[in-house]
Structures are given as C-alpha cells and as structure tokens.
PDB file of C-alpha atoms in Angstrom:
ATOM      1  CA  MET A1464      -2.411 -18.799   2.389  1.00 87.00           C
ATOM      2  CA  PHE A1465      -5.016 -20.070  -0.044  1.00 96.00           C
ATOM      3  CA  TYR A1466      -4.830 -23.722  -1.111  1.00 95.00           C
ATOM      4  CA  GLY A1467      -1.124 -23.802  -0.373  1.00 92.00           C
ATOM      5  CA  VAL A1468      -0.361 -20.538  -2.184  1.00 94.00           C
ATOM      6  CA  ASP A1469       1.274 -17.749  -0.176  1.00 92.00           C
ATOM      7  CA  LEU A1470       0.373 -14.212  -1.234  1.00 93.00           C
ATOM      8  CA  THR A1471       1.975 -10.934  -0.231  1.00 92.00           C
ATOM      9  CA  SER A1472      -1.076  -8.755  -0.913  1.00 95.00           C
ATOM     10  CA  ARG A1473      -4.380  -9.272   0.895  1.00 96.00           C
ATOM     11  CA  LEU A1474      -6.353  -7.380  -1.748  1.00 97.00           C
ATOM     12  CA  MET A1475      -8.103  -9.235  -4.556  1.00 97.00           C
ATOM     13  CA  LEU A1476      -9.399  -7.153  -7.442  1.00 96.00           C
ATOM     14  CA  GLY A1477     -12.188  -7.677  -9.957  1.00 95.00           C
ATOM     15  CA  THR A1478     -11.690  -6.801 -13.630  1.00 93.00           C
ATOM     16  CA  ALA A1479     -15.166  -5.701 -14.798  1.00 91.00           C
ATOM     17  CA  GLN A1480     -16.588  -2.229 -15.560  1.00 91.00           C
ATOM     18  CA  TYR A1481     -13.298  -0.362 -16.040  1.00 94.00           C
ATOM     19  CA  PRO A1482     -13.408   2.533 -18.516  1.00 94.00           C
ATOM     20  CA  SER A1483     -10.614   1.029 -20.653  1.00 92.00           C
ATOM     21  CA  PRO A1484      -8.137  -1.882 -20.735  1.00 91.00           C
ATOM     22  CA  HIS A1485      -5.328   0.592 -20.087  1.00 92.00           C
ATOM     23  CA  VAL A1486      -6.983   1.853 -16.904  1.00 95.00           C
ATOM     24  CA  LEU A1487      -7.556  -1.747 -15.808  1.00 94.00           C
ATOM     25  CA  GLN A1488      -3.857  -2.517 -16.222  1.00 93.00           C
ATOM     26  CA  GLN A1489      -2.846   0.578 -14.275  1.00 95.00           C
ATOM     27  CA  ALA A1490      -5.344  -0.133 -11.489  1.00 96.00           C
ATOM     28  CA  ILE A1491      -4.109  -3.703 -10.998  1.00 96.00           C
ATOM     29  CA  ALA A1492      -0.534  -2.454 -10.770  1.00 95.00           C
ATOM     30  CA  ALA A1493      -1.426   0.385  -8.389  1.00 97.00           C
ATOM     31  CA  SER A1494      -3.426  -1.884  -6.078  1.00 96.00           C
ATOM     32  CA  GLY A1495      -0.641  -4.398  -5.590  1.00 95.00           C
ATOM     33  CA  ALA A1496      -3.222  -7.169  -5.920  1.00 96.00           C
ATOM     34  CA  GLU A1497      -1.811 -10.594  -6.684  1.00 96.00           C
ATOM     35  CA  VAL A1498      -5.198 -12.185  -7.432  1.00 97.00           C
ATOM     36  CA  ILE A1499      -7.638 -10.849 -10.024  1.00 96.00           C
ATOM     37  CA  THR A1500     -11.073 -12.258 -10.730  1.00 95.00           C
ATOM     38  CA  VAL A1501     -12.629 -12.612 -14.153  1.00 93.00           C
ATOM     39  CA  SER A1502     -16.016 -13.836 -15.288  1.00 88.00           C
ATOM     40  CA  LEU A1503     -16.293 -16.191 -18.216  1.00 78.00           C
ATOM     41  CA  ARG A1504     -18.934 -13.795 -19.525  1.00 64.00           C
ATOM     42  CA  ARG A1505     -16.169 -11.274 -20.243  1.00 49.00           C
ATOM     43  CA  GLU A1506     -14.941 -13.636 -22.937  1.00 52.00           C
ATOM     44  CA  GLY A1507     -16.182 -12.688 -26.387  1.00 52.00           C
ATOM     45  CA  ALA A1508     -14.778 -11.473 -29.664  1.00 46.00           C
ATOM     46  CA  ASP A1509     -11.903  -9.784 -27.829  1.00 60.00           C
ATOM     47  CA  GLY A1510     -11.399 -12.612 -25.325  1.00 70.00           C
ATOM     48  CA  ALA A1511      -7.843 -13.375 -26.391  1.00 75.00           C
ATOM     49  CA  ALA A1512      -6.812  -9.721 -26.071  1.00 79.00           C
ATOM     50  CA  PHE A1513      -8.405  -9.539 -22.624  1.00 82.00           C
ATOM     51  CA  ARG A1514      -6.514 -12.640 -21.478  1.00 83.00           C
ATOM     52  CA  GLU A1515      -3.286 -11.018 -22.666  1.00 84.00           C
ATOM     53  CA  ILE A1516      -4.017  -8.036 -20.415  1.00 83.00           C
ATOM     54  CA  LEU A1517      -4.581 -10.350 -17.460  1.00 86.00           C
ATOM     55  CA  ALA A1518      -1.396 -12.292 -18.164  1.00 87.00           C
ATOM     56  CA  ALA A1519       0.639  -9.091 -18.480  1.00 87.00           C
ATOM     57  CA  SER A1520      -0.460  -8.021 -14.987  1.00 87.00           C
ATOM     58  CA  GLY A1521       1.472 -10.881 -13.435  1.00 90.00           C
ATOM     59  CA  ALA A1522      -1.425 -11.554 -11.054  1.00 93.00           C
ATOM     60  CA  ARG A1523      -2.998 -14.947 -10.485  1.00 95.00           C
ATOM     61  CA  VAL A1524      -6.360 -15.309 -12.260  1.00 95.00           C
ATOM     62  CA  LEU A1525      -9.352 -16.450 -10.215  1.00 96.00           C
ATOM     63  CA  PRO A1526     -12.177 -17.201 -12.684  1.00 95.00           C
ATOM     64  CA  ASN A1527     -15.691 -16.897 -11.316  1.00 95.00           C
ATOM     65  CA  THR A1528     -19.134 -18.219 -12.121  1.00 96.00           C
ATOM     66  CA  ALA A1529     -20.838 -14.813 -11.926  1.00 92.00           C
ATOM     67  CA  GLY A1530     -24.405 -14.785 -13.184  1.00 90.00           C
ATOM     68  CA  CYS A1531     -25.102 -18.471 -12.577  1.00 94.00           C
ATOM     69  CA  HIS A1532     -28.439 -19.319 -10.940  1.00 95.00           C
ATOM     70  CA  SER A1533     -28.201 -23.086 -10.565  1.00 96.00           C
ATOM     71  CA  ALA A1534     -25.651 -25.657  -9.471  1.00 97.00           C
ATOM     72  CA  VAL A1535     -25.580 -27.229 -12.921  1.00 97.00           C
ATOM     73  CA  GLU A1536     -24.938 -23.891 -14.622  1.00 96.00           C
ATOM     74  CA  ALA A1537     -22.180 -23.020 -12.141  1.00 96.00           C
ATOM     75  CA  VAL A1538     -20.431 -26.384 -12.505  1.00 97.00           C
ATOM     76  CA  THR A1539     -20.538 -26.184 -16.294  1.00 96.00           C
ATOM     77  CA  THR A1540     -19.177 -22.629 -16.242  1.00 96.00           C
ATOM     78  CA  ALA A1541     -16.391 -23.653 -13.865  1.00 96.00           C
ATOM     79  CA  GLN A1542     -15.360 -26.505 -16.146  1.00 96.00           C
ATOM     80  CA  MET A1543     -15.206 -24.132 -19.102  1.00 94.00           C
ATOM     81  CA  ALA A1544     -13.157 -21.643 -17.047  1.00 94.00           C
ATOM     82  CA  ARG A1545     -10.633 -24.312 -16.051  1.00 95.00           C
ATOM     83  CA  GLU A1546     -10.138 -25.254 -19.685  1.00 93.00           C
ATOM     84  CA  LEU A1547      -9.806 -21.632 -20.760  1.00 90.00           C
ATOM     85  CA  PHE A1548      -7.556 -20.300 -17.986  1.00 91.00           C
ATOM     86  CA  GLY A1549      -5.681 -23.454 -17.038  1.00 92.00           C
ATOM     87  CA  THR A1550      -6.340 -23.216 -13.298  1.00 95.00           C
ATOM     88  CA  ASN A1551      -8.189 -25.283 -10.700  1.00 97.00           C
ATOM     89  CA  TRP A1552      -9.025 -22.126  -8.751  1.00 97.00           C
ATOM     90  CA  ILE A1553     -12.653 -21.047  -9.106  1.00 98.00           C
ATOM     91  CA  LYS A1554     -14.707 -18.405  -7.350  1.00 98.00           C
ATOM     92  CA  LEU A1555     -18.080 -20.065  -7.014  1.00 98.00           C
ATOM     93  CA  GLU A1556     -21.180 -17.898  -7.276  1.00 96.00           C
ATOM     94  CA  VAL A1557     -24.705 -19.331  -7.413  1.00 97.00           C
ATOM     95  CA  ILE A1558     -27.197 -16.474  -7.175  1.00 95.00           C
ATOM     96  CA  GLY A1559     -30.512 -17.154  -5.487  1.00 92.00           C
ATOM     97  CA  HIS A1560     -32.181 -13.732  -5.307  1.00 90.00           C
ATOM     98  CA  ALA A1561     -32.473 -11.377  -8.249  1.00 86.00           C
ATOM     99  CA  ASP A1562     -32.564  -8.129  -6.249  1.00 88.00           C
ATOM    100  CA  THR A1563     -29.949  -8.729  -3.545  1.00 89.00           C
ATOM    101  CA  LEU A1564     -27.835 -11.198  -5.556  1.00 90.00           C
ATOM    102  CA  GLN A1565     -27.691 -13.244  -2.361  1.00 94.00           C
ATOM    103  CA  PRO A1566     -26.205 -16.714  -2.846  1.00 95.00           C
ATOM    104  CA  ASP A1567     -28.519 -19.725  -2.985  1.00 96.00           C
ATOM    105  CA  PRO A1568     -27.096 -21.754  -0.063  1.00 96.00           C
ATOM    106  CA  PHE A1569     -28.521 -25.082  -1.216  1.00 97.00           C
ATOM    107  CA  ALA A1570     -27.310 -24.824  -4.809  1.00 97.00           C
ATOM    108  CA  LEU A1571     -24.010 -23.343  -3.593  1.00 98.00           C
ATOM    109  CA  VAL A1572     -23.223 -26.346  -1.395  1.00 98.00           C
ATOM    110  CA  GLU A1573     -24.340 -28.745  -4.136  1.00 98.00           C
ATOM    111  CA  ALA A1574     -22.072 -27.090  -6.706  1.00 98.00           C
ATOM    112  CA  ALA A1575     -19.166 -26.863  -4.248  1.00 98.00           C
ATOM    113  CA  ARG A1576     -19.397 -30.573  -3.470  1.00 98.00           C
ATOM    114  CA  SER A1577     -19.359 -31.461  -7.170  1.00 98.00           C
ATOM    115  CA  LEU A1578     -16.469 -29.135  -8.019  1.00 98.00           C
ATOM    116  CA  CYS A1579     -14.291 -30.173  -5.069  1.00 98.00           C
ATOM    117  CA  ALA A1580     -14.777 -33.822  -6.034  1.00 98.00           C
ATOM    118  CA  ASP A1581     -13.617 -32.882  -9.543  1.00 97.00           C
ATOM    119  CA  GLY A1582     -10.348 -31.391  -8.311  1.00 97.00           C
ATOM    120  CA  PHE A1583     -11.329 -27.715  -8.189  1.00 98.00           C
ATOM    121  CA  GLN A1584     -10.063 -25.446  -5.431  1.00 98.00           C
ATOM    122  CA  VAL A1585     -13.224 -23.551  -4.636  1.00 98.00           C
ATOM    123  CA  PHE A1586     -13.625 -20.018  -3.277  1.00 98.00           C
ATOM    124  CA  PRO A1587     -17.362 -19.909  -2.460  1.00 98.00           C
ATOM    125  CA  TYR A1588     -19.217 -16.588  -2.349  1.00 97.00           C
ATOM    126  CA  THR A1589     -21.525 -17.020   0.627  1.00 97.00           C
ATOM    127  CA  THR A1590     -23.163 -15.119   3.475  1.00 96.00           C
ATOM    128  CA  GLU A1591     -22.062 -14.944   7.107  1.00 96.00           C
ATOM    129  CA  ASP A1592     -24.299 -17.950   7.912  1.00 97.00           C
ATOM    130  CA  LEU A1593     -22.244 -20.319  10.085  1.00 98.00           C
ATOM    131  CA  ILE A1594     -24.199 -23.452   9.138  1.00 98.00           C
ATOM    132  CA  VAL A1595     -23.731 -22.832   5.420  1.00 98.00           C
ATOM    133  CA  GLY A1596     -20.056 -22.283   6.120  1.00 98.00           C
ATOM    134  CA  GLU A1597     -19.841 -25.651   7.877  1.00 98.00           C
ATOM    135  CA  TYR A1598     -21.481 -27.410   4.928  1.00 98.00           C
ATOM    136  CA  LEU A1599     -19.118 -25.725   2.456  1.00 98.00           C
ATOM    137  CA  LEU A1600     -16.082 -26.851   4.428  1.00 98.00           C
ATOM    138  CA  GLU A1601     -17.532 -30.350   4.661  1.00 98.00           C
ATOM    139  CA  ALA A1602     -17.965 -30.295   0.869  1.00 98.00           C
ATOM    140  CA  GLY A1603     -14.223 -29.739   0.481  1.00 98.00           C
ATOM    141  CA  CYS A1604     -13.783 -25.945   0.394  1.00 98.00           C
ATOM    142  CA  GLU A1605     -10.767 -24.605   2.272  1.00 98.00           C
ATOM    143  CA  VAL A1606     -11.736 -20.928   1.953  1.00 98.00           C
ATOM    144  CA  LEU A1607     -14.971 -19.042   2.683  1.00 98.00           C
ATOM    145  CA  MET A1608     -15.920 -15.717   1.103  1.00 98.00           C
ATOM    146  CA  PRO A1609     -18.744 -14.061   3.066  1.00 98.00           C
ATOM    147  CA  TRP A1610     -20.327 -10.931   1.665  1.00 97.00           C
ATOM    148  CA  GLY A1611     -19.967  -7.587   3.379  1.00 96.00           C
ATOM    149  CA  ALA A1612     -23.127  -6.322   1.693  1.00 95.00           C
ATOM    150  CA  PRO A1613     -24.953  -7.054  -1.592  1.00 94.00           C
ATOM    151  CA  ILE A1614     -22.733  -6.879  -4.670  1.00 93.00           C
ATOM    152  CA  GLY A1615     -22.043  -3.363  -5.925  1.00 91.00           C
ATOM    153  CA  THR A1616     -23.927  -1.536  -3.157  1.00 94.00           C
ATOM    154  CA  GLY A1617     -20.923  -0.020  -1.378  1.00 94.00           C
ATOM    155  CA  HIS A1618     -22.615  -0.425   2.015  1.00 95.00           C
ATOM    156  CA  GLY A1619     -19.534  -1.967   3.578  1.00 95.00           C
ATOM    157  CA  LEU A1620     -19.863  -4.442   6.442  1.00 97.00           C
ATOM    158  CA  ARG A1621     -23.619  -4.452   6.927  1.00 96.00           C
ATOM    159  CA  ASN A1622     -23.581  -7.109   9.660  1.00 96.00           C
ATOM    160  CA  PRO A1623     -20.301  -6.630  11.550  1.00 96.00           C
ATOM    161  CA  GLU A1624     -21.404  -8.690  14.542  1.00 97.00           C
ATOM    162  CA  GLY A1625     -22.310 -11.619  12.309  1.00 97.00           C
ATOM    163  CA  LEU A1626     -18.953 -11.352  10.543  1.00 98.00           C
ATOM    164  CA  ARG A1627     -17.105 -11.226  13.864  1.00 97.00           C
ATOM    165  CA  ALA A1628     -18.971 -14.353  14.924  1.00 98.00           C
ATOM    166  CA  MET A1629     -17.916 -16.058  11.702  1.00 98.00           C
ATOM    167  CA  ARG A1630     -14.288 -15.070  12.238  1.00 98.00           C
ATOM    168  CA  ALA A1631     -14.417 -16.485  15.768  1.00 97.00           C
ATOM    169  CA  HIS A1632     -16.224 -19.659  14.684  1.00 98.00           C
ATOM    170  CA  PHE A1633     -13.689 -20.461  11.936  1.00 98.00           C
ATOM    171  CA  PRO A1634     -10.388 -19.281  13.453  1.00 97.00           C
ATOM    172  CA  ASP A1635      -8.195 -21.421  11.193  1.00 96.00           C
ATOM    173  CA  VAL A1636     -10.109 -21.044   7.916  1.00 98.00           C
ATOM    174  CA  PRO A1637      -9.040 -18.335   5.429  1.00 97.00           C
ATOM    175  CA  LEU A1638     -11.937 -15.850   5.219  1.00 98.00           C
ATOM    176  CA  VAL A1639     -12.242 -13.244   2.470  1.00 98.00           C
ATOM    177  CA  ILE A1640     -14.780 -10.418   2.558  1.00 98.00           C
ATOM    178  CA  ASP A1641     -16.335 -10.427  -0.891  1.00 95.00           C
ATOM    179  CA  ALA A1642     -18.831  -7.848  -2.199  1.00 92.00           C
ATOM    180  CA  GLY A1643     -20.332  -4.634  -0.888  1.00 94.00           C
ATOM    181  CA  ILE A1644     -17.117  -2.793  -0.036  1.00 96.00           C
ATOM    182  CA  GLY A1645     -17.368   0.817  -1.174  1.00 96.00           C
ATOM    183  CA  ALA A1646     -14.580   2.717   0.589  1.00 97.00           C
ATOM    184  CA  PRO A1647     -11.011   2.040   1.706  1.00 98.00           C
ATOM    185  CA  SER A1648     -12.064   2.609   5.324  1.00 97.00           C
ATOM    186  CA  GLN A1649     -14.509  -0.302   5.013  1.00 98.00           C
ATOM    187  CA  ALA A1650     -11.751  -2.555   3.676  1.00 98.00           C
ATOM    188  CA  ALA A1651      -9.521  -1.531   6.572  1.00 98.00           C
ATOM    189  CA  GLN A1652     -12.340  -2.345   8.999  1.00 97.00           C
ATOM    190  CA  ALA A1653     -12.605  -5.869   7.594  1.00 98.00           C
ATOM    191  CA  MET A1654      -8.877  -6.394   8.002  1.00 97.00           C
ATOM    192  CA  GLU A1655      -8.908  -4.988  11.541  1.00 98.00           C
ATOM    193  CA  MET A1656     -11.530  -7.646  12.375  1.00 97.00           C
ATOM    194  CA  GLY A1657      -9.063 -10.343  11.382  1.00 97.00           C
ATOM    195  CA  PHE A1658     -10.236 -11.310   7.922  1.00 98.00           C
ATOM    196  CA  ASP A1659      -7.545 -12.656   5.638  1.00 97.00           C
ATOM    197  CA  ALA A1660      -8.300 -10.653   2.494  1.00 97.00           C
ATOM    198  CA  VAL A1661     -10.822  -8.402   0.748  1.00 98.00           C
ATOM    199  CA  LEU A1662     -12.162  -8.842  -2.769  1.00 97.00           C
ATOM    200  CA  LEU A1663     -13.778  -5.871  -4.514  1.00 96.00           C
ATOM    201  CA  ASN A1664     -14.463  -4.519  -7.980  1.00 96.00           C
ATOM    202  CA  THR A1665     -17.060  -1.786  -8.383  1.00 95.00           C
ATOM    203  CA  ALA A1666     -15.577   0.641  -5.838  1.00 96.00           C
ATOM    204  CA  VAL A1667     -12.392   0.832  -7.889  1.00 97.00           C
ATOM    205  CA  ALA A1668     -13.694   0.357 -11.428  1.00 96.00           C
ATOM    206  CA  ARG A1669     -16.420   3.012 -11.102  1.00 96.00           C
ATOM    207  CA  ALA A1670     -14.367   5.558  -9.165  1.00 96.00           C
ATOM    208  CA  GLY A1671     -13.604   8.949 -10.703  1.00 96.00           C
ATOM    209  CA  ASP A1672      -9.950   7.899 -10.745  1.00 97.00           C
ATOM    210  CA  PRO A1673      -9.774   4.077 -10.641  1.00 97.00           C
ATOM    211  CA  VAL A1674      -5.984   4.013 -10.443  1.00 98.00           C
ATOM    212  CA  ALA A1675      -5.826   6.311  -7.425  1.00 98.00           C
ATOM    213  CA  MET A1676      -8.670   4.417  -5.770  1.00 98.00           C
ATOM    214  CA  ALA A1677      -6.917   1.094  -6.363  1.00 98.00           C
ATOM    215  CA  ARG A1678      -3.819   2.492  -4.687  1.00 98.00           C
ATOM    216  CA  ALA A1679      -5.923   3.716  -1.751  1.00 98.00           C
ATOM    217  CA  PHE A1680      -7.517   0.301  -1.270  1.00 98.00           C
ATOM    218  CA  GLY A1681      -4.132  -1.399  -1.369  1.00 97.00           C
ATOM    219  CA  ALA A1682      -2.854   0.889   1.383  1.00 97.00           C
ATOM    220  CA  ALA A1683      -6.044   0.515   3.449  1.00 98.00           C
ATOM    221  CA  VAL A1684      -5.926  -3.274   3.390  1.00 97.00           C
ATOM    222  CA  GLN A1685      -2.290  -3.262   4.461  1.00 97.00           C
ATOM    223  CA  ALA A1686      -2.929  -0.730   7.238  1.00 97.00           C
ATOM    224  CA  GLY A1687      -5.935  -2.647   8.533  1.00 97.00           C
ATOM    225  CA  ARG A1688      -4.028  -5.905   8.726  1.00 97.00           C
ATOM    226  CA  GLU A1689      -1.037  -4.286  10.427  1.00 97.00           C
ATOM    227  CA  ALA A1690      -3.400  -2.744  12.983  1.00 97.00           C
ATOM    228  CA  HIS A1691      -4.973  -6.143  13.668  1.00 97.00           C
ATOM    229  CA  ASP A1692      -1.600  -7.810  14.093  1.00 96.00           C
ATOM    230  CA  ALA A1693      -0.374  -4.994  16.348  1.00 96.00           C
ATOM    231  CA  GLY A1694      -3.337  -5.409  18.703  1.00 95.00           C
ATOM    232  CA  LEU A1695      -6.192  -2.922  18.655  1.00 91.00           C
ATOM    233  CA  LEU A1696      -7.282  -1.039  21.759  1.00 88.00           C
ATOM    234  CA  PRO A1697     -10.554  -2.634  22.977  1.00 88.00           C
ATOM    235  CA  PRO A1698     -13.498  -0.253  23.495  1.00 86.00           C
ATOM    236  CA  ARG A1699     -14.051   0.965  27.060  1.00 85.00           C
ATOM    237  CA  ASP A1700     -17.226   2.035  28.821  1.00 85.00           C
ATOM    238  CA  MET A1701     -15.511   4.731  30.868  1.00 84.00           C
ATOM    239  CA  ALA A1702     -12.997   7.443  30.061  1.00 85.00           C
ATOM    240  CA  HIS A1703      -9.386   6.569  30.841  1.00 78.00           C
ATOM    241  CA  ALA A1704      -6.843   9.396  31.047  1.00 78.00           C
ATOM    242  CA  SER A1705      -3.757   8.885  28.930  1.00 77.00           C
ATOM    243  CA  THR A1706      -1.770  11.150  31.282  1.00 72.00           C
ATOM    244  CA  PRO A1707      -1.359   9.652  34.789  1.00 69.00           C
ATOM    245  CA  ILE A1708      -2.506  11.666  37.798  1.00 65.00           C
ATOM    246  CA  LEU A1709       0.352  10.411  39.973  1.00 64.00           C
ATOM    247  CA  GLY A1710       3.220  12.882  39.972  1.00 64.00           C
ATOM    248  CA  LEU A1711       1.202  15.997  39.077  1.00 65.00           C
ATOM    249  CA  ALA A1712       2.342  19.207  40.753  1.00 64.00           C
ATOM    250  CA  GLU A1713       0.322  20.348  43.757  1.00 68.00           C
ATOM    251  CA  LEU A1714      -0.470  24.043  43.634  1.00 68.00           C
ATOM    252  CA  ALA A1715      -1.035  25.829  46.945  1.00 62.00           C
TER     253      ALA A1715
END
C-alpha cells in the first residue's frame, strides 16, 4: 500500500526510451504494472498525445522530477507536474553527482520537506543510507525508494547487505527498489529480500523485445514476492541430505 492506495502489481514501469508509442502501450499492458512514471521533460509538442497514451493504459501516473539538480528546481517541477497530471503523487529526484546520478541527500531532504508540507505524497529516490531514510520519513515521506545501482546501469542490487539492513531497519515502511535493475532475476532477488515493489525503465525499454521483457519482469516480481511470503530456505554452512538415512536398507 502506498499512501493509502492498494495495488495488485508490485512492478512500476518507466515510460522513457521506448522505440514507439505503440510498443510502450503494449509493454505496459504486458507487464501488468499499475503505476507508470513519467518525467515532465517528456512533455513537448506532442505532450497531449503522450498523456492520452498514459491515460489509455489505465495505470496510475507517478510524475517524477528527473534531471533536477537542486531542491528549488525539483519543487518547481513537482508543482508543474501536479498541475499537469492532477495528482499529488510525485517521484522526487534531486541528482547530486553527474556520473553516478546519485541523489543529493541534503537537497533531497530539503525538497521532500517542502513538498510534503505542500500536500504532495512523495516517493523519494534515495540510496540505502539509513540516516537519510530517517530524515526523509521525518520530513513527511511515507515511502522510500533506494537505488539498486546507478540509473540505467543494469548492475542489479550492488549492495545487497546494505539493502537488507534497510529492509530490517524500516520493517513497516514501504520500500521500492528504484534504478539499476537489468534482468528479471535481479527484480526477483529484490522481492525475495522483502521489498514491496520494483521500479525500472531501461531494462524493458531498451530490450530487443520490450513487450516480452515487460512480461518477464512482471512474472519475476510476482514469483519473487510469492517466494518471500512462502518462506525461503536459509543458507547453511554444511550439506544436509534431503533423503533421511533412517530406514535405509542394510545390505549384507
């Protein structure tokens, strides 16, 4: 549940870089995603047509502040997005490093505090830093979106131990792995660790067959969550026979 909204799918899908609007539509449908993200920078001469595509998908739109490098820029972009899309939901990105696209934690918290006070329901793109997470929750966020790896790299969960620590530290906070996922197996891994959802874009949009890849990610996210809920076998240091020794025949 995110800000009181129950969702069936735990996959969130980005809408950039697809080869055509038609492929985008098909990929959203194949993925089963109920939340799709869109940057205000996608709005241009064909903005109205693009919004029609998003509306036709039936998915909930989560605008984002992609490309913003300061709190002021992010807040202004969020206000424009709310007016354009008619939603208080906003994925907050404030980039602090040009190469890694790592969030600026100071500007991120500043922007989150301002937006939450203005009635926004903020989904902050952050790292697995626990202290930053605490400050974001204190600012009014009810969701945290730690990165798996830098945006678009496809490296998957680069710091699994740090992400496990975050999951354990915030047991009752919805956590969404955002960025860096490159394969369905990586999405399944995130769900097996107990994360509430996965948000990705490039791995689907730039695939040889985006529609098939979207379908694969939808299945992987569902399988990973079902495995988590079922109870995964913990790793063992020693071998443990699955067939009991007791009752074996004794041969003379």
